[in-house]
Tab-separated table of C-alpha atoms in Angstrom:
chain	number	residue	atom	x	y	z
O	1	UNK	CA	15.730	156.280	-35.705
O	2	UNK	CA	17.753	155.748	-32.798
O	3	UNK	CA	21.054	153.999	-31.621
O	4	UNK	CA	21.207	152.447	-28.268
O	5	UNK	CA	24.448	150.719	-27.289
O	6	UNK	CA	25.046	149.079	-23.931
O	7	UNK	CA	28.392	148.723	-22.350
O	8	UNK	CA	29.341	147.072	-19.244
O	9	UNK	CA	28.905	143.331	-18.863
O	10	UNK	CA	31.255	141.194	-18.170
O	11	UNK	CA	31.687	138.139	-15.371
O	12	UNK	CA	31.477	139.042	-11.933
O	13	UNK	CA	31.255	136.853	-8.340
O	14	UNK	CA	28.608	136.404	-6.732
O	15	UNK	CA	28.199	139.541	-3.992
O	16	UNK	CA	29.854	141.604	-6.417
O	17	UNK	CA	29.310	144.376	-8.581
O	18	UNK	CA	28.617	145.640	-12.021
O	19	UNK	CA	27.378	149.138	-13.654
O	20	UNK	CA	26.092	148.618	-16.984
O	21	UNK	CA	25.758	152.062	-19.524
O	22	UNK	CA	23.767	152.987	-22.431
O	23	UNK	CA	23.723	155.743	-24.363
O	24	UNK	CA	21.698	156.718	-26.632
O	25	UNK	CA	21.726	158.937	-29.743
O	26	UNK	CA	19.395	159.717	-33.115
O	27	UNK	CA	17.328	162.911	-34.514
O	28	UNK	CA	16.501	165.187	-31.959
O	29	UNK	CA	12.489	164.784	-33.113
O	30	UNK	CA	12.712	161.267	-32.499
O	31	UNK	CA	14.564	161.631	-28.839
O	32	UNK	CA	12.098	164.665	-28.098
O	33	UNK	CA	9.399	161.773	-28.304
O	34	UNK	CA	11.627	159.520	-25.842
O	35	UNK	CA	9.788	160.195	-22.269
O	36	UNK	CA	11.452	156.500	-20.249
O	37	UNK	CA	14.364	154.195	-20.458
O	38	UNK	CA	14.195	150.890	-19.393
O	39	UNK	CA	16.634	148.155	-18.750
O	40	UNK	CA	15.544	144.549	-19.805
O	41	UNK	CA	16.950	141.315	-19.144
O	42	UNK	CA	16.698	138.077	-20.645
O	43	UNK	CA	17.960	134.607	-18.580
O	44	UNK	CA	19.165	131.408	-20.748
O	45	UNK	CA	16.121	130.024	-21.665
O	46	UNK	CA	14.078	132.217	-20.476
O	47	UNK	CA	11.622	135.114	-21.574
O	48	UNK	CA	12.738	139.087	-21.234
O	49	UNK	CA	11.659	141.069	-18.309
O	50	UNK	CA	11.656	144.338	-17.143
O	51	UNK	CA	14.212	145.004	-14.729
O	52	UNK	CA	13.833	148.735	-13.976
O	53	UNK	CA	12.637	152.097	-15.739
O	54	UNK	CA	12.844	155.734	-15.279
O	55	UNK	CA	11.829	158.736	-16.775
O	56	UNK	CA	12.129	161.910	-18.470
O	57	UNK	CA	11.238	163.205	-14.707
O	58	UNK	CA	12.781	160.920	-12.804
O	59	UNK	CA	10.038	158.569	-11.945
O	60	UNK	CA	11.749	155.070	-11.194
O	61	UNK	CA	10.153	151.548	-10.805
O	62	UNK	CA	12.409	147.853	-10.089
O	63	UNK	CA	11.181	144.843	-10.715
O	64	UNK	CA	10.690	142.859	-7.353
O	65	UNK	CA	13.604	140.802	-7.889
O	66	UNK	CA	16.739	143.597	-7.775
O	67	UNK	CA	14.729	146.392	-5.481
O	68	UNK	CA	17.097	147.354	-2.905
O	69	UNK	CA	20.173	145.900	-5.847
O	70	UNK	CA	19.874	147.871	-8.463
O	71	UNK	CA	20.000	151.397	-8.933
O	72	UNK	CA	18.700	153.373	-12.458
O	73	UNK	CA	19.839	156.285	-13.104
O	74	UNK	CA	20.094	158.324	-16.070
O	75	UNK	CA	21.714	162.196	-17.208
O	76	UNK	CA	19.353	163.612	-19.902
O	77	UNK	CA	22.269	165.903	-20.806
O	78	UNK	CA	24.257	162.727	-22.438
O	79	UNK	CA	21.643	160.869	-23.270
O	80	UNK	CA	22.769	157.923	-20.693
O	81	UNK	CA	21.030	155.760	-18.780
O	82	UNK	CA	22.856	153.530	-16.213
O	83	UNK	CA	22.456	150.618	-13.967
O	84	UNK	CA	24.367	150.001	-10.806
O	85	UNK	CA	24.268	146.171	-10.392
O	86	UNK	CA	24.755	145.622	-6.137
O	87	UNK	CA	24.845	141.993	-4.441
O	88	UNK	CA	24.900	140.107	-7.713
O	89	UNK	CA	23.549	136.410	-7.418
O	90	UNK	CA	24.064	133.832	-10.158
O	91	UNK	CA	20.072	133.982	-10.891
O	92	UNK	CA	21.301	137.778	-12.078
O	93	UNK	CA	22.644	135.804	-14.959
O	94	UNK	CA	21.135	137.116	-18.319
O	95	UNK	CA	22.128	139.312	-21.289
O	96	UNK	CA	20.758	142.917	-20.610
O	97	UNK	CA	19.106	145.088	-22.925
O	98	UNK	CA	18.622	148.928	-22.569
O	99	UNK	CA	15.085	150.247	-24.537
O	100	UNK	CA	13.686	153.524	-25.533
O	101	UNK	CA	10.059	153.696	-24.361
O	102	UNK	CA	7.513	155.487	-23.212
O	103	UNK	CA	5.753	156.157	-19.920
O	104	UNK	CA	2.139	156.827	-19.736
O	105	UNK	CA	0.872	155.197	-16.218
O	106	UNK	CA	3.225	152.516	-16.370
O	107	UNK	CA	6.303	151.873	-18.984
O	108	UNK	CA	5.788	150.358	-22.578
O	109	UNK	CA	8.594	149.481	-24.125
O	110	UNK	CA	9.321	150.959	-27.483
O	111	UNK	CA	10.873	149.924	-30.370
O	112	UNK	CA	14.299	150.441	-30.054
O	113	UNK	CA	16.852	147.937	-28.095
O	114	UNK	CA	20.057	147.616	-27.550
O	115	UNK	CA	22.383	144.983	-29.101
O	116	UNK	CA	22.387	143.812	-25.308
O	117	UNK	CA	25.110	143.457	-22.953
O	118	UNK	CA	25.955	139.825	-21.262
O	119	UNK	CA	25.930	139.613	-17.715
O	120	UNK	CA	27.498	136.593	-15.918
O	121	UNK	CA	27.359	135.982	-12.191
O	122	UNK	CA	29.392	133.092	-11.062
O	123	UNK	CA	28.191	131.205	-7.800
């Protein structure tokens, strides 16, 4: 089993900023099996997407939409995965969700989410 719980969200202008956290915790076997993070987001009314990965490694992807935004990052030390939010338009709009996945080629996302974090740009 594992815990994921975002932190972070909040109302911000448009332009502005947000950094959104997630840390993650559970038995060390299941964590070992843990190779990506991924941060999802889901608009009103809309379906979730992917909005950026990385791995165990360090491998990053960004969805086409916040490349040149957003910035992943994570410290494997604490189990924390972050996302630096730059340039925030109202279409940013959506309640984020961190995931524990795995990446094999590309990223699947795994069982585990977040409670998810809500992220309001105002216009």
């Amino acid at each position: 089993q594992v815990q994921l719980v975002e932190s972070g969200g909040g109302l911000v202008q448009a332009g502005g900023s947000r950094r959104l956290s997630c840390v993650a915790s559970g038995s060390a076997i299941t964590m070992f099996t843990i190779n990506a993070m991924g941060w999802y987001r889901q608009p009103p009314g809309k379906q979730r997407e992917l909005v950026a990965y990385i791995t165990r490694v360090g491998r990053i992807n960004y969805a086409d939409s916040v490349k040149g935004r957003f910035t992943i990052s994570r410290d494997n030390a604490k189990n924390t995965v972050n996302l630096q939010m730059n340039s925030l338009k109202p279409e940013d709009t959506a309640v984020y969700y961190c995931n524990a996945g795995l990446y094999s080629e590309t990223y699947s996302p795994g069982k585990y989410w977040g409670q998810g974090t809500q992220v309001t740009v105002s216009s």
